[in-house]
Short mmCIF file of C-alpha atoms in Angstrom, two decimals:
data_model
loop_
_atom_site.label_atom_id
_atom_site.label_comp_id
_atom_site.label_asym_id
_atom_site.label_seq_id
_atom_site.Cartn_x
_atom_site.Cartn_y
_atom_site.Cartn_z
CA UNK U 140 -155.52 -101.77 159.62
CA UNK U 141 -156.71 -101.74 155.88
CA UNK U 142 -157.02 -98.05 156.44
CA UNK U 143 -153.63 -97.38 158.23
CA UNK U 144 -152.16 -99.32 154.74
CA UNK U 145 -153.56 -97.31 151.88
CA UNK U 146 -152.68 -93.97 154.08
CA UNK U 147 -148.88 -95.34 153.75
CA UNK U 148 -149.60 -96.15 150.41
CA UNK U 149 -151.10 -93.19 149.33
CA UNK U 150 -148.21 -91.21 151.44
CA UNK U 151 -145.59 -93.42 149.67
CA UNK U 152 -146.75 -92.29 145.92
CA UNK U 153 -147.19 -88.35 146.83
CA UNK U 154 -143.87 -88.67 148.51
CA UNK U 155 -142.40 -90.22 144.89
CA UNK U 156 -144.46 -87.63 142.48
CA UNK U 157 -142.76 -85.04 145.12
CA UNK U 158 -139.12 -86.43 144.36
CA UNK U 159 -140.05 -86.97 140.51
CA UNK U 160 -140.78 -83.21 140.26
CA UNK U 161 -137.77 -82.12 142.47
CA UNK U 162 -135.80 -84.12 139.60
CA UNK U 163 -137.00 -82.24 136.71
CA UNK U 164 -136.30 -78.80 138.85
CA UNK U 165 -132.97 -77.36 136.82
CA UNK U 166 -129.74 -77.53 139.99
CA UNK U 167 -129.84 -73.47 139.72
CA UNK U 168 -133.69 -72.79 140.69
CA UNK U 169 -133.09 -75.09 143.90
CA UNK U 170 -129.88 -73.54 144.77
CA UNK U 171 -131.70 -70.09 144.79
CA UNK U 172 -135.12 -71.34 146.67
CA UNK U 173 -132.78 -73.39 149.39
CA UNK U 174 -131.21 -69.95 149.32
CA UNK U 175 -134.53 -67.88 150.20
CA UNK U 176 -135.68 -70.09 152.50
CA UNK U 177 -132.28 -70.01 154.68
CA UNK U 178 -132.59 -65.91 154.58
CA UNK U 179 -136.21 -66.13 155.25
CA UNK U 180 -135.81 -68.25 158.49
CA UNK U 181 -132.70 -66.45 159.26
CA UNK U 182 -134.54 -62.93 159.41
CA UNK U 183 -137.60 -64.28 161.41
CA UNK U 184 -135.38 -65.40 163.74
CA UNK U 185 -133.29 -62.16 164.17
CA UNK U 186 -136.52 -60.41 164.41
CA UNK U 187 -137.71 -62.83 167.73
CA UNK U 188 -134.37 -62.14 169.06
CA UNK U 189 -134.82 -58.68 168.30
CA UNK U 190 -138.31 -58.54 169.89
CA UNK U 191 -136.79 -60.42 173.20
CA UNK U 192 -134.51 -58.11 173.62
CA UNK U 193 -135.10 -56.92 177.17
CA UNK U 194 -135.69 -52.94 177.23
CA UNK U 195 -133.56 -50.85 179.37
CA UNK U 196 -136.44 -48.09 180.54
CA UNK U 197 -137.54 -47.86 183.77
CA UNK U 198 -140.72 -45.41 184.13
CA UNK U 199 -141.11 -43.70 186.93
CA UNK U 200 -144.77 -42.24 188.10
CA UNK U 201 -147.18 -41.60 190.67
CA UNK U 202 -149.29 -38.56 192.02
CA UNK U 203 -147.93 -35.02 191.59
CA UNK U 204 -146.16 -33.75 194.81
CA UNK U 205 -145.19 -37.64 195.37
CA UNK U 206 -141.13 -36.71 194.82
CA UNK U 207 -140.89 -38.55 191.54
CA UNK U 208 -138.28 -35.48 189.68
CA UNK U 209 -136.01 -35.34 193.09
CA UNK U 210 -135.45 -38.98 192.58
CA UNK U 211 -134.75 -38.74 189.41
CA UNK U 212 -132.18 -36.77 189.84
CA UNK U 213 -131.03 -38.56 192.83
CA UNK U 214 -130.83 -41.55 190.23
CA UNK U 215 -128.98 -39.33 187.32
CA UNK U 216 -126.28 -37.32 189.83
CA UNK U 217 -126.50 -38.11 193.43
CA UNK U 218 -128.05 -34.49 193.62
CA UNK U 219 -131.81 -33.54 195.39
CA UNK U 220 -132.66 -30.28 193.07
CA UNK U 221 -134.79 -28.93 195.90
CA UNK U 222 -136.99 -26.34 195.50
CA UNK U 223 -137.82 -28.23 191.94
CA UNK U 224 -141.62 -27.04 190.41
CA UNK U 225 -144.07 -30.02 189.68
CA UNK U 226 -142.99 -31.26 186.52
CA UNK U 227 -145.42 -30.08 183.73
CA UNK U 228 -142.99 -32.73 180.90
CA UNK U 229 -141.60 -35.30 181.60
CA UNK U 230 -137.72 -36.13 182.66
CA UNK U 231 -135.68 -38.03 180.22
CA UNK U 232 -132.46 -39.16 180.30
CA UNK U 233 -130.30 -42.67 179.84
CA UNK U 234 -127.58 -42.39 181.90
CA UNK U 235 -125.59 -44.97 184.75
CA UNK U 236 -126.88 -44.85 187.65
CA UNK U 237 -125.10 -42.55 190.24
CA UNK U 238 -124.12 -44.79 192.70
CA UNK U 239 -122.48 -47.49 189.84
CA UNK U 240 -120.25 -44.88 188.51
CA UNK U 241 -116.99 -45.27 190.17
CA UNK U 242 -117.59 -48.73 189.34
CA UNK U 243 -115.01 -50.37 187.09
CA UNK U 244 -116.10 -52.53 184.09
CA UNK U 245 -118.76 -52.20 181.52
CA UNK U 246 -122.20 -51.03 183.11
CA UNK U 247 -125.16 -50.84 181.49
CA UNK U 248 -127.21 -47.29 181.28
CA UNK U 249 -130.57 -47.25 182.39
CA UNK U 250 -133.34 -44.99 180.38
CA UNK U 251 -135.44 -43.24 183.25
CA UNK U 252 -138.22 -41.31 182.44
CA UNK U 253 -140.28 -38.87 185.03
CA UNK U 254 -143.71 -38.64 183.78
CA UNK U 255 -145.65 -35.97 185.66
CA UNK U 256 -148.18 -36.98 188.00
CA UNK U 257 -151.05 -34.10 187.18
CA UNK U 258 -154.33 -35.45 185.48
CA UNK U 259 -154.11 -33.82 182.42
CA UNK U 260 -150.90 -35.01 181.36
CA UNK U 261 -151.36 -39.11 182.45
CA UNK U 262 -151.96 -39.83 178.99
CA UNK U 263 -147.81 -39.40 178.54
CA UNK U 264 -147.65 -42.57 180.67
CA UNK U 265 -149.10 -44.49 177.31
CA UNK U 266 -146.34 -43.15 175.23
CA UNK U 267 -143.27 -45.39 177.60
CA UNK U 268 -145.33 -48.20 178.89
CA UNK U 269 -144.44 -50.54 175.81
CA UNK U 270 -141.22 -50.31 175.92
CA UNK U 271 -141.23 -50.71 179.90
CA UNK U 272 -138.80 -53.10 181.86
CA UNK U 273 -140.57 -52.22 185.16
CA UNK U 274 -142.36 -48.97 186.58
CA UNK U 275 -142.02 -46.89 189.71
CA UNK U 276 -145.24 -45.69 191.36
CA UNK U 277 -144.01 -43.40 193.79
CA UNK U 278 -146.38 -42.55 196.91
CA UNK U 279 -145.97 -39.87 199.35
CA UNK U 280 -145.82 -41.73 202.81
CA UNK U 281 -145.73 -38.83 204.46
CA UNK U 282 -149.10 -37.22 203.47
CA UNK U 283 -150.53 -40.85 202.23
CA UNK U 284 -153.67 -40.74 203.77
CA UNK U 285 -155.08 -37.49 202.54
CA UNK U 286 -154.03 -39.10 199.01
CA UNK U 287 -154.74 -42.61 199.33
CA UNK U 288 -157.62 -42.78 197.33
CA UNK U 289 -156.08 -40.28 194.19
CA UNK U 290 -153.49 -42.99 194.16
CA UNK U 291 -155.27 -46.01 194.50
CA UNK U 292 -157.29 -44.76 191.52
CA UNK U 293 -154.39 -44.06 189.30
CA UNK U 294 -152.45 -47.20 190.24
CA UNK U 295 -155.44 -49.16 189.47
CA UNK U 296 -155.88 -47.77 186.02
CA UNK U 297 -152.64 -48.42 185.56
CA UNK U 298 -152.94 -52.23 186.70
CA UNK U 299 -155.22 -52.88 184.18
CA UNK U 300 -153.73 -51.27 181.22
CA UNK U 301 -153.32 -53.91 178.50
CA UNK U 302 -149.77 -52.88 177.91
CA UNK U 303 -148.47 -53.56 181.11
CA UNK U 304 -150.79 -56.71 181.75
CA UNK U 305 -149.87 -58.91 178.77
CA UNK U 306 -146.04 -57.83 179.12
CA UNK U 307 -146.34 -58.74 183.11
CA UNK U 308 -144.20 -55.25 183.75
CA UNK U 309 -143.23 -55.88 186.95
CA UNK U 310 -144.27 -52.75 189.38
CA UNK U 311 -142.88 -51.27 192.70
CA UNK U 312 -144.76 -49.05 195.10
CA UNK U 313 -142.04 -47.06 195.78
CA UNK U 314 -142.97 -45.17 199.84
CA UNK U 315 -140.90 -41.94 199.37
CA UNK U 316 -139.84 -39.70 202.67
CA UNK U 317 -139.97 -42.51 205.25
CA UNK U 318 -137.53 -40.65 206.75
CA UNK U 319 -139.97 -38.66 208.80
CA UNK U 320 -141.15 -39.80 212.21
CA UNK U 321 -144.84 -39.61 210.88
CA UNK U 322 -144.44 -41.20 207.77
CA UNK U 323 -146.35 -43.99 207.11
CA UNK U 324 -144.68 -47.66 206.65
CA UNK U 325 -144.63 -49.40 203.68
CA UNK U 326 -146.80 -52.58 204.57
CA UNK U 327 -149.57 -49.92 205.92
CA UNK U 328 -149.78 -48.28 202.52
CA UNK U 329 -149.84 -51.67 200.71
CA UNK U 330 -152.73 -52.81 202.96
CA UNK U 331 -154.75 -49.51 202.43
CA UNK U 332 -153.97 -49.46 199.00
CA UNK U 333 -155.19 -52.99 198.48
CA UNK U 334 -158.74 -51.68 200.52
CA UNK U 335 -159.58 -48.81 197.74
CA UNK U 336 -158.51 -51.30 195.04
CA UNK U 337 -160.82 -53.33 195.85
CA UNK U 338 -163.70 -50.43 196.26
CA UNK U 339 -162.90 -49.26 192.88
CA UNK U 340 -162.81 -52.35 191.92
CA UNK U 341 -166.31 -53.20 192.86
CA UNK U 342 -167.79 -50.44 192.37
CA UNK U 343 -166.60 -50.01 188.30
CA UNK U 344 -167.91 -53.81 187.76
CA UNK U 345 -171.21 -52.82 189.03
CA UNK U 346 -171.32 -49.25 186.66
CA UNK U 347 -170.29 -51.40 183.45
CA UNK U 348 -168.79 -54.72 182.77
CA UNK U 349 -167.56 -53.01 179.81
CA UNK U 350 -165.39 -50.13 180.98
CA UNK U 351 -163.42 -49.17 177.90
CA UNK U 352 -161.16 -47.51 180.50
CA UNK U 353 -159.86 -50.52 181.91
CA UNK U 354 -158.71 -53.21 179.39
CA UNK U 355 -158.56 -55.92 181.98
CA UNK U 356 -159.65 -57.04 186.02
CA UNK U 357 -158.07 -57.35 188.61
CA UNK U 358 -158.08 -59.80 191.34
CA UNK U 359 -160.22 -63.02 192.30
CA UNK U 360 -163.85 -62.11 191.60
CA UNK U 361 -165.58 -62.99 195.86
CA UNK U 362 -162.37 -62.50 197.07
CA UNK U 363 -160.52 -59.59 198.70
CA UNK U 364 -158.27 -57.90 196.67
CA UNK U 365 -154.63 -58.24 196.88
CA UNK U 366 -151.68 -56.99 195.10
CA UNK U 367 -150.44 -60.90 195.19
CA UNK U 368 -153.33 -61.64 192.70
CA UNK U 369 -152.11 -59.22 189.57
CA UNK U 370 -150.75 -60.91 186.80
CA UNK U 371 -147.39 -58.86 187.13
CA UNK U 372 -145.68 -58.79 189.97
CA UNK U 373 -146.02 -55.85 192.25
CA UNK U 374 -144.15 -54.86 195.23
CA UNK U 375 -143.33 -52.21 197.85
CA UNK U 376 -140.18 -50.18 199.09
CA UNK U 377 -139.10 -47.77 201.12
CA UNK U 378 -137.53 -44.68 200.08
CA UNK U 379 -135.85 -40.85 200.68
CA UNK U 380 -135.62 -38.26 198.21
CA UNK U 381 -134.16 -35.82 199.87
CA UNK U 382 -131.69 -37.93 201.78
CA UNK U 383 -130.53 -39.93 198.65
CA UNK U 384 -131.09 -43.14 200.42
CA UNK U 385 -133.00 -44.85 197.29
CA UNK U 386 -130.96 -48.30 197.12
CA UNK U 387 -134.11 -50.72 197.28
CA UNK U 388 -135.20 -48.90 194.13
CA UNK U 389 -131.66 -49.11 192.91
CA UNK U 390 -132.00 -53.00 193.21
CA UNK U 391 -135.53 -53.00 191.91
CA UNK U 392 -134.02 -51.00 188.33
CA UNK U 393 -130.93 -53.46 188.55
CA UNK U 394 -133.16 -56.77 189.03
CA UNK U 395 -134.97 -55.84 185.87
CA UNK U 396 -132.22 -53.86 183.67
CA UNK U 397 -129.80 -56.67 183.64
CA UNK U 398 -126.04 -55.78 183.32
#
């Protein structure tokens, strides 16, 4: 208690020496430092509201051949653009989406970009991912199997990328051409998907524990891997190019580009 007293004590004189000095301060000097410190707070405070802005791109991605550039057009104008070559840059464009434009009231553009799927030309990918709202890993279900492990690979690299790990960018396996008879369903290629995950998974962990490729790990170390267990949220959809029937993507781009 003697202790608790000579704290207020000594608090009670620092607290007068404080308003002593304040006193001797001329009026003008504490108009102009009440002044700074109002436009100091007031432009760290535009800048967090300018840093929670919520961004309006939605990448899209995936193997080359998976039909990323037909529905991105499908997206921009309704239109396939068969017979399109395998991108070699990527599509950009901000635009509304097709099916919102006979809409009536203010709708909000979306910024899609198409980065191309071929090896050499993944390191684009690094260039959007900041400034991300959610990305679109597009997988052939037609020809998935032949391809599963190519895409397991690249989605996994792409899981643990530190830029779309500490932002929690939500992603969506988007199955393209389920149209066809033989394609492959959606929950099939999330459970194989989840199977070479987990084999690359092991596998790089045993190599290095410090794989400067891979900025973070994934999953529940003695437990199987599943998509459930990533930090962001990732789901699956089905989808047609060529057909134009693309609205559980649509919903995916809405759900995360807010009007």
């Amino acid at each position: 208690m003697e202790e608790l007293e000579q704290w207020k004590e000594q608090l009670s004189h620092l607290s007068h020496l404080a308003m002593d000095r304040l006193r001797e301060v001329p009026p003008n000097q504490l108009y102009a430092a009440a002044a700074i410190a109002i436009f100091t707070t007031l432009l760290l405070l535009s800048v967090r509201l300018f840093k929670r802005s919520k961004s309006n791109t939605i990448v899209l991605t995936g193997l080359s051949g998976s039909g990323k550039t037909v529905i991105f057009y499908q997206l921009r104008d309704g239109s396939t653009h068969e017979g399109t070559v395998t991108s070699m840059e990527p599509n950009e464009d901000t635009f509304i989406l097709h099916n919102e434009k006979t809409r009536k009231g203010k709708i909000k553009p979306v910024h899609i970009v198409d980065v191309p799927g071929h090896s050499r030309l993944r390191p684009k990918l690094d260039e959007y991912l900041p400034q991300a709202a959610g990305i679109v890993f597009v997988v052939d279900a037609l020809d998935f199997l032949p391809n599963c492990r190519a895409a397991s690979e690249y989605l996994y690299d792409l899981l643990t990328k530190g830029s779309v790990v500490r932002k929690k960018i939500p992603v969506l396996i988007l199955c393209n051409k389920t149209d066809k008879v033989t394609a492959h369903t959606k929950e099939f290629i999330r459970r194989q998907m989840e199977k070479e995950i987990d084999k690359f998974r092991a596998s790089r962990s045993a190599i290095s524990d410090a794989d400067i490729a891979n900025e973070f790990t994934l999953g529940v170390p003695g437990e199987p891997f599943s998509f459930s267990q990533c930090s962001n949220k990732v789901t699956a959809a089905d989808a047609s190019g060529l057909t134009g029937e693309i609205s559980q993507l649509e919903e995916f781009i809405r759900e995360h580009v807010k009007q």
